[in-house]
CSV table of N, CA, C and O in Angstrom, one decimal:
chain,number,residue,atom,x,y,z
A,160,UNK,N,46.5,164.3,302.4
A,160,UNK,CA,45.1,164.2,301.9
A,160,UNK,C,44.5,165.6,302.0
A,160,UNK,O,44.9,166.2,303.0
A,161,UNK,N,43.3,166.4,301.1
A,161,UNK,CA,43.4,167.1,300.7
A,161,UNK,C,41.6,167.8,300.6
A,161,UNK,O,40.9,168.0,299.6
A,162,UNK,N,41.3,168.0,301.8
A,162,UNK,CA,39.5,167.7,301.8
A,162,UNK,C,38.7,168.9,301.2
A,162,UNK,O,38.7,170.1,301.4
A,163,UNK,N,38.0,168.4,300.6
A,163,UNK,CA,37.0,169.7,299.9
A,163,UNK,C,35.6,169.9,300.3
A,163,UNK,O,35.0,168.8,300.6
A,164,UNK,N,34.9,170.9,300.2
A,164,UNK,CA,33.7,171.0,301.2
A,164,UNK,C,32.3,170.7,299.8
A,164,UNK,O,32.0,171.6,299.1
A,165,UNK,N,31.9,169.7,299.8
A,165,UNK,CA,30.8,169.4,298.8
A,165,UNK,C,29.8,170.5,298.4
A,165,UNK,O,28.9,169.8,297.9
A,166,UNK,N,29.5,171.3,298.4
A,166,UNK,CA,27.7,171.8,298.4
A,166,UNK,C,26.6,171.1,298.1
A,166,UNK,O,25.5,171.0,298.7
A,167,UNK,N,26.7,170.3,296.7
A,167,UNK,CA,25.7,169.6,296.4
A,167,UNK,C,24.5,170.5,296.2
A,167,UNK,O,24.3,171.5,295.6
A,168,UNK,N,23.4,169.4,297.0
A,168,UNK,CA,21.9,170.0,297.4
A,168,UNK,C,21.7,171.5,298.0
A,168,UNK,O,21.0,172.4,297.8
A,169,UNK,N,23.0,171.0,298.8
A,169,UNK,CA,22.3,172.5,300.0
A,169,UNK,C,22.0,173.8,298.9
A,169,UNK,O,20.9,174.3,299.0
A,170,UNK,N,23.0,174.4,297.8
A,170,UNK,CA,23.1,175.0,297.3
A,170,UNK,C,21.1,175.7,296.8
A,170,UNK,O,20.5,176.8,297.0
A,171,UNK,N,20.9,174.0,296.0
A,171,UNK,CA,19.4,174.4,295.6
A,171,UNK,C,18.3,174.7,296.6
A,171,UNK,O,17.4,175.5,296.4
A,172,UNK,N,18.5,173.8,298.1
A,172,UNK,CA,17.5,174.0,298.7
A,172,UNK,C,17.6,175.0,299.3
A,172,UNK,O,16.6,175.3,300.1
A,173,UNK,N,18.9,176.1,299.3
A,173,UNK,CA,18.4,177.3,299.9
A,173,UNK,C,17.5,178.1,299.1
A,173,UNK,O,16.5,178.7,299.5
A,174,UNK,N,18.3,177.9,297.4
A,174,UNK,CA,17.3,179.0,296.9
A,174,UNK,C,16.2,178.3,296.7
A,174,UNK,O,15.3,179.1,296.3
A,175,UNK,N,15.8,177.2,296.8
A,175,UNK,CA,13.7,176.9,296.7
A,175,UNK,C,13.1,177.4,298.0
A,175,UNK,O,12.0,178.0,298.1
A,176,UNK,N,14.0,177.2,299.2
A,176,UNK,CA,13.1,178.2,300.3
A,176,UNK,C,12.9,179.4,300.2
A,176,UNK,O,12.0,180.0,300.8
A,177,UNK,N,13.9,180.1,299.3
A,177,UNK,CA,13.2,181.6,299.6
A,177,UNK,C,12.1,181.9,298.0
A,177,UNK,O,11.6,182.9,297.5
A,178,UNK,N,12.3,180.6,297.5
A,178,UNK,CA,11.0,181.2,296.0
A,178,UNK,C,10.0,180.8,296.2
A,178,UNK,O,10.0,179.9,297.1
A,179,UNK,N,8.9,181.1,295.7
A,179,UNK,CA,7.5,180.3,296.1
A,179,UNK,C,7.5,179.2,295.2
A,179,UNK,O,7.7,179.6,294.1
A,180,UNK,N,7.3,178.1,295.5
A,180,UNK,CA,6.9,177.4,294.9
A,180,UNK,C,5.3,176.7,294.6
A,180,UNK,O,4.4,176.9,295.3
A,181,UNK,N,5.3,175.8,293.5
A,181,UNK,CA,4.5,175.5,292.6
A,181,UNK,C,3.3,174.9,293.8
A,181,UNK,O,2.2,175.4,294.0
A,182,UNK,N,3.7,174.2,294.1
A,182,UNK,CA,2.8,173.6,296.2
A,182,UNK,C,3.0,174.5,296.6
A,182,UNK,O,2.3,175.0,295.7
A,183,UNK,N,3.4,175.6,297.4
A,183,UNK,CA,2.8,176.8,297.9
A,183,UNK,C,1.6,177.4,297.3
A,183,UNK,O,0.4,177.5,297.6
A,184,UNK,N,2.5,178.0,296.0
A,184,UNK,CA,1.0,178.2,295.6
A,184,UNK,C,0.1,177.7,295.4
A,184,UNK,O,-0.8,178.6,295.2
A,185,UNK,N,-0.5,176.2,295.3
A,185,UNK,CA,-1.4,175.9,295.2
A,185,UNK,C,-2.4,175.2,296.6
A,185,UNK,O,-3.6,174.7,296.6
A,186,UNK,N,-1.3,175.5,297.6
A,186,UNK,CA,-1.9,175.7,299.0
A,186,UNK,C,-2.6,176.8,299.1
A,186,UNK,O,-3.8,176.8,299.5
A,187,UNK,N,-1.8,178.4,298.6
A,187,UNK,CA,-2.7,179.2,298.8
A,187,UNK,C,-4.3,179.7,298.1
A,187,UNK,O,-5.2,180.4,298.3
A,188,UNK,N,-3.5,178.7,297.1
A,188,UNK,CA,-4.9,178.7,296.5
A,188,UNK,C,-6.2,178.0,296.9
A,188,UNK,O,-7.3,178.6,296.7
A,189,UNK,N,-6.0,177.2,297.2
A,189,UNK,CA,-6.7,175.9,297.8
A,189,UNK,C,-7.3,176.6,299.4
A,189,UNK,O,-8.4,176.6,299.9
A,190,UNK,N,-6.2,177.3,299.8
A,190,UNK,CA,-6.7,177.9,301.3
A,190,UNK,C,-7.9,179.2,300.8
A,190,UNK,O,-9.0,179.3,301.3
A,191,UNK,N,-7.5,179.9,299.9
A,191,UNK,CA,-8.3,180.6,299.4
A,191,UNK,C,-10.1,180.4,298.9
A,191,UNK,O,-10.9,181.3,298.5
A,192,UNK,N,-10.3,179.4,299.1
A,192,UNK,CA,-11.4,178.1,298.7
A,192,UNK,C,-11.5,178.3,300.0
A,192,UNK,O,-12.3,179.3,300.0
A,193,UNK,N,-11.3,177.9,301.5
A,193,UNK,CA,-12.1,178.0,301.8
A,193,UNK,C,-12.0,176.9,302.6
A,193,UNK,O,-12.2,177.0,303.8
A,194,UNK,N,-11.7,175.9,302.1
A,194,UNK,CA,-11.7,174.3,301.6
A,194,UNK,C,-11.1,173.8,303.4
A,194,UNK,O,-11.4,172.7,304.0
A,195,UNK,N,-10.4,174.6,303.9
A,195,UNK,CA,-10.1,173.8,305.3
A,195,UNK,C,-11.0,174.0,306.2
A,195,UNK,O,-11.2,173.2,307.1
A,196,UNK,N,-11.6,175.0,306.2
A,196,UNK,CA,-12.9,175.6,306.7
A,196,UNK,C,-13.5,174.5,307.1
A,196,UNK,O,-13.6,173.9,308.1
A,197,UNK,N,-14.1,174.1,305.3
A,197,UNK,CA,-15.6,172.9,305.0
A,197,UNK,C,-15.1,171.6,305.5
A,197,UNK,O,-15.8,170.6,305.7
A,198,UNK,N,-13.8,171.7,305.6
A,198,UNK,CA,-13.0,169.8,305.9
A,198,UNK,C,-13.8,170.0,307.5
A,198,UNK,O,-15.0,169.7,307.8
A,199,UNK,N,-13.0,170.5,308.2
A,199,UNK,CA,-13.3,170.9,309.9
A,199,UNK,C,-14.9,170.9,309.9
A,199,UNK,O,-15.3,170.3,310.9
A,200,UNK,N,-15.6,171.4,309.4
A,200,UNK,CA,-16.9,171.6,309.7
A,200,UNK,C,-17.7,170.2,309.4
A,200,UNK,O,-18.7,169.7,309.9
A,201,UNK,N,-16.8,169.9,308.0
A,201,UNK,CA,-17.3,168.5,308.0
A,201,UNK,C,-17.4,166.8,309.0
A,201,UNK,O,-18.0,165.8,309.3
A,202,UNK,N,-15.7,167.8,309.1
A,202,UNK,CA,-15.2,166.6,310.5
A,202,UNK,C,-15.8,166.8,311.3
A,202,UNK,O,-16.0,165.8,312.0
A,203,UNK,N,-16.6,168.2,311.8
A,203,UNK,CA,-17.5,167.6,313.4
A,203,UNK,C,-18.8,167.7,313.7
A,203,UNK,O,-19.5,167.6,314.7
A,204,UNK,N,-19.3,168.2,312.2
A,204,UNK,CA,-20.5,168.3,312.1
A,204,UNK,C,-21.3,167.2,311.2
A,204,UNK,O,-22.5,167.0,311.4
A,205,UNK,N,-20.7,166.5,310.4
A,205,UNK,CA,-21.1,165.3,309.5
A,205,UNK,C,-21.2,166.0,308.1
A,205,UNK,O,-21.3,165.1,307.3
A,206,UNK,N,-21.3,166.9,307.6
A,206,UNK,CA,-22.0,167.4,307.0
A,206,UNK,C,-21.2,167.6,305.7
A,206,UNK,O,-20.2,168.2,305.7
A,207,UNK,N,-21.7,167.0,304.4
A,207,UNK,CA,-20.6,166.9,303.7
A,207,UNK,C,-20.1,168.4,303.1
A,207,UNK,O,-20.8,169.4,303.3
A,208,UNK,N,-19.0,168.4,302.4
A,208,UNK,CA,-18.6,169.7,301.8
A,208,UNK,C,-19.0,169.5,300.8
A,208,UNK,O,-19.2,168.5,300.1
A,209,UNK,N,-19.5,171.4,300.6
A,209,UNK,CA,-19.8,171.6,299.4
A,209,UNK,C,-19.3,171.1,297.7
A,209,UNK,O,-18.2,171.5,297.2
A,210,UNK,N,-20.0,170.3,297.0
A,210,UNK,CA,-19.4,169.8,295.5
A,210,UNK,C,-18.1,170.7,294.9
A,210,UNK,O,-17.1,170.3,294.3
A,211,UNK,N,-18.5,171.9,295.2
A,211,UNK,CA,-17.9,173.6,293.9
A,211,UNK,C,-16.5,173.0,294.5
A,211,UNK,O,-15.5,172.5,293.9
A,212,UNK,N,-16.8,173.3,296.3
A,212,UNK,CA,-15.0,173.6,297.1
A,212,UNK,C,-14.4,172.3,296.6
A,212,UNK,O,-13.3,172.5,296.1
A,213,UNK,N,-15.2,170.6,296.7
A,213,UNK,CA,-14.1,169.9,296.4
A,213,UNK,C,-13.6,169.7,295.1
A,213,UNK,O,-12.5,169.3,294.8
A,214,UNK,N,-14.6,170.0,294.1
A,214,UNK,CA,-14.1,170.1,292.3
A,214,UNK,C,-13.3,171.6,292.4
A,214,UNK,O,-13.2,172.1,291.3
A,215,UNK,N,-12.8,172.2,293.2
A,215,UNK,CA,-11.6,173.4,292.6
A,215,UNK,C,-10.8,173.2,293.9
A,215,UNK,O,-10.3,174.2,294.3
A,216,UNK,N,-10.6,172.0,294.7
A,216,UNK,CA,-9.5,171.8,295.3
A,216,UNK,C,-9.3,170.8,294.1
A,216,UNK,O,-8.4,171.3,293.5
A,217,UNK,N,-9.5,169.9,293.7
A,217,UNK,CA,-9.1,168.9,292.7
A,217,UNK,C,-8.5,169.9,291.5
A,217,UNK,O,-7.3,170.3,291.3
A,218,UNK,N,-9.4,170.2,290.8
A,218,UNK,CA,-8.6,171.4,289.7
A,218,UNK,C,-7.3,171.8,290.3
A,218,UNK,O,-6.2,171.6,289.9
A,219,UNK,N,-7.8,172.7,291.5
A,219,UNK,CA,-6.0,173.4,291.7
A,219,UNK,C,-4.5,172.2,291.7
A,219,UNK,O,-3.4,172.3,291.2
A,220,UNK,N,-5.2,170.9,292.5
A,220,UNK,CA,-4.1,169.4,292.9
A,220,UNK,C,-3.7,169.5,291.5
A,220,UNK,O,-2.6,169.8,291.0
A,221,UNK,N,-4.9,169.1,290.8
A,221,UNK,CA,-3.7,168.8,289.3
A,221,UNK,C,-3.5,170.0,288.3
A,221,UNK,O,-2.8,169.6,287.4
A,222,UNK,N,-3.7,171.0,288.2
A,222,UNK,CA,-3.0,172.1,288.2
A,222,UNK,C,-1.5,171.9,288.8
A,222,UNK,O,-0.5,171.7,288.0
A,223,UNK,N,-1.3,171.9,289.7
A,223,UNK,CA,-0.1,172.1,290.2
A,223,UNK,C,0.9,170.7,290.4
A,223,UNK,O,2.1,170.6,290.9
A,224,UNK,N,0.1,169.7,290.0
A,224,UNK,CA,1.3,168.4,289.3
A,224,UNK,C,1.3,168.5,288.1
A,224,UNK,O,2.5,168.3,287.8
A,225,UNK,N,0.8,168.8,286.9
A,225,UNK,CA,0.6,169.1,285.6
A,225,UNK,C,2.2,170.3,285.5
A,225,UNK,O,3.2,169.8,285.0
A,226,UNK,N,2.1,171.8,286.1
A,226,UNK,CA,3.0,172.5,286.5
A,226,UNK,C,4.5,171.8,286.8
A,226,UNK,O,5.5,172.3,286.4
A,227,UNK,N,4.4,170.7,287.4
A,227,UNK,CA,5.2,170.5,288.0
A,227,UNK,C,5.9,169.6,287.6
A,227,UNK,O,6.9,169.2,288.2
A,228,UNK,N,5.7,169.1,286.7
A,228,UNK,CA,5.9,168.1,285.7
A,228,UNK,C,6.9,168.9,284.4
A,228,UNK,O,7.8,168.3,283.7
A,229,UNK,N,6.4,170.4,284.3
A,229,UNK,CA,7.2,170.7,282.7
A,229,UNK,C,8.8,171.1,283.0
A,229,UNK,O,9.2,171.6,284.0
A,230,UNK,N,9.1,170.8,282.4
A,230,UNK,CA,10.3,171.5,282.1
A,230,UNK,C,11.0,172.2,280.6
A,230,UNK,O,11.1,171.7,279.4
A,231,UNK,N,11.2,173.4,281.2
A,231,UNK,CA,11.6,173.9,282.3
A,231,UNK,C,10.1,174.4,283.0
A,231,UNK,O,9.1,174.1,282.3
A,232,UNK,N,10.0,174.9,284.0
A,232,UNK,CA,9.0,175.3,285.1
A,232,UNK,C,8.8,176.8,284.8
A,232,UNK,O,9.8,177.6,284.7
A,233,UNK,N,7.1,177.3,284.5
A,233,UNK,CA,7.7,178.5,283.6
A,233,UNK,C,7.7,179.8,284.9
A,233,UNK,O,6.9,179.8,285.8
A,234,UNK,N,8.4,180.5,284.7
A,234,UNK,CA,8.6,181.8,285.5
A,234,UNK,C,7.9,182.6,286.3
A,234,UNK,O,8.1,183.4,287.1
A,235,UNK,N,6.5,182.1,285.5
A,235,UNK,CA,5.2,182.9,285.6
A,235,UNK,C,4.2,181.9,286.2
A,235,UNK,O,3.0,182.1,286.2
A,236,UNK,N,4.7,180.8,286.8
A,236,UNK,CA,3.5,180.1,287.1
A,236,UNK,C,2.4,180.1,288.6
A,236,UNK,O,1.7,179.2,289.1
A,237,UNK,N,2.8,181.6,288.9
A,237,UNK,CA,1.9,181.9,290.1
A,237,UNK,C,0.9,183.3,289.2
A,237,UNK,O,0.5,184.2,289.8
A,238,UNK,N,0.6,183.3,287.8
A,238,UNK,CA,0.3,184.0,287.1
A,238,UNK,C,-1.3,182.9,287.0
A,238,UNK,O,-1.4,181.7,286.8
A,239,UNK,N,-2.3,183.9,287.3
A,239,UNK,CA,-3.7,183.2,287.0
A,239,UNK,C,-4.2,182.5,285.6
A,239,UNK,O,-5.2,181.9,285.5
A,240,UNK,N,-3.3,182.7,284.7
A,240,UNK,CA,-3.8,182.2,283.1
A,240,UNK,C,-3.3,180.8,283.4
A,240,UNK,O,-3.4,180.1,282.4
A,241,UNK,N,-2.6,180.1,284.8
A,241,UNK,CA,-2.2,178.4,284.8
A,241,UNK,C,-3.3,178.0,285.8
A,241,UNK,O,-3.5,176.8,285.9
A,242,UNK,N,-4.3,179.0,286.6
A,242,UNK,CA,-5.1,178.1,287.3
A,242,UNK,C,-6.7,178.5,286.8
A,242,UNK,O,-7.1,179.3,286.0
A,243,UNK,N,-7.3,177.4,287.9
A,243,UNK,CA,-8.4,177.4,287.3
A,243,UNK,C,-9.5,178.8,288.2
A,243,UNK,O,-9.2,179.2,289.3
A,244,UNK,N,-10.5,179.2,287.5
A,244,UNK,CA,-11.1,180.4,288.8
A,244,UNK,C,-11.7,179.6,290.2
A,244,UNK,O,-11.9,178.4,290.5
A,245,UNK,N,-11.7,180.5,290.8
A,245,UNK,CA,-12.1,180.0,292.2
A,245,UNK,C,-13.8,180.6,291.8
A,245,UNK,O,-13.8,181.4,290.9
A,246,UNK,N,-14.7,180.3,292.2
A,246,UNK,CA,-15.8,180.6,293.0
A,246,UNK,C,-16.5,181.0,291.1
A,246,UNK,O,-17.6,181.4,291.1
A,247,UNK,N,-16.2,180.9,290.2
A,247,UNK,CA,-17.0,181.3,289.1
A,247,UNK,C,-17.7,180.2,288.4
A,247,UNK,O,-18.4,180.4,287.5
């Protein structure tokens, strides 16, 4: 009997750890907002968050399922012409 070593998965999940991906970036985008700031402040102060931060955390969320959905996935999608602006 004659055993062979699979790779499978492993192969892909090394290289998605070292690329950024489509949820990375739209963490940092989202972190860029601001947005964990206003959660925490909201959590212990009552006070709700600002409208702007939670309509461009929503924009960025489906931004980056919309992305994540095409195939193929384009090369460039940490390129600003796929999100929406922050703060304008």
């Amino acid at each position: 009997m004659k055993f062979r070593v699979i790779d499978g998965g492993k192969v892909n999940e090394a290289m998605s750890a070292d690329s950024p991906t489509i949820r990375a970036e739209a963490d940092r985008r989202i972190k860029a907002t601001g947005y964990e700031q206003w959660r925490v402040r909201s959590l212990a102060t009552g006070s709700p968050i600002p409208k702007s931060i939670q309509f461009s955390k929503m924009q960025i969320e489906f931004v980056a399922e919309k992305l994540e959905q095409l195939n193929p996935i384009p090369g460039d999608f940490t390129d600003d012409k796929y999100w929406p602006t922050i703060g304008a």
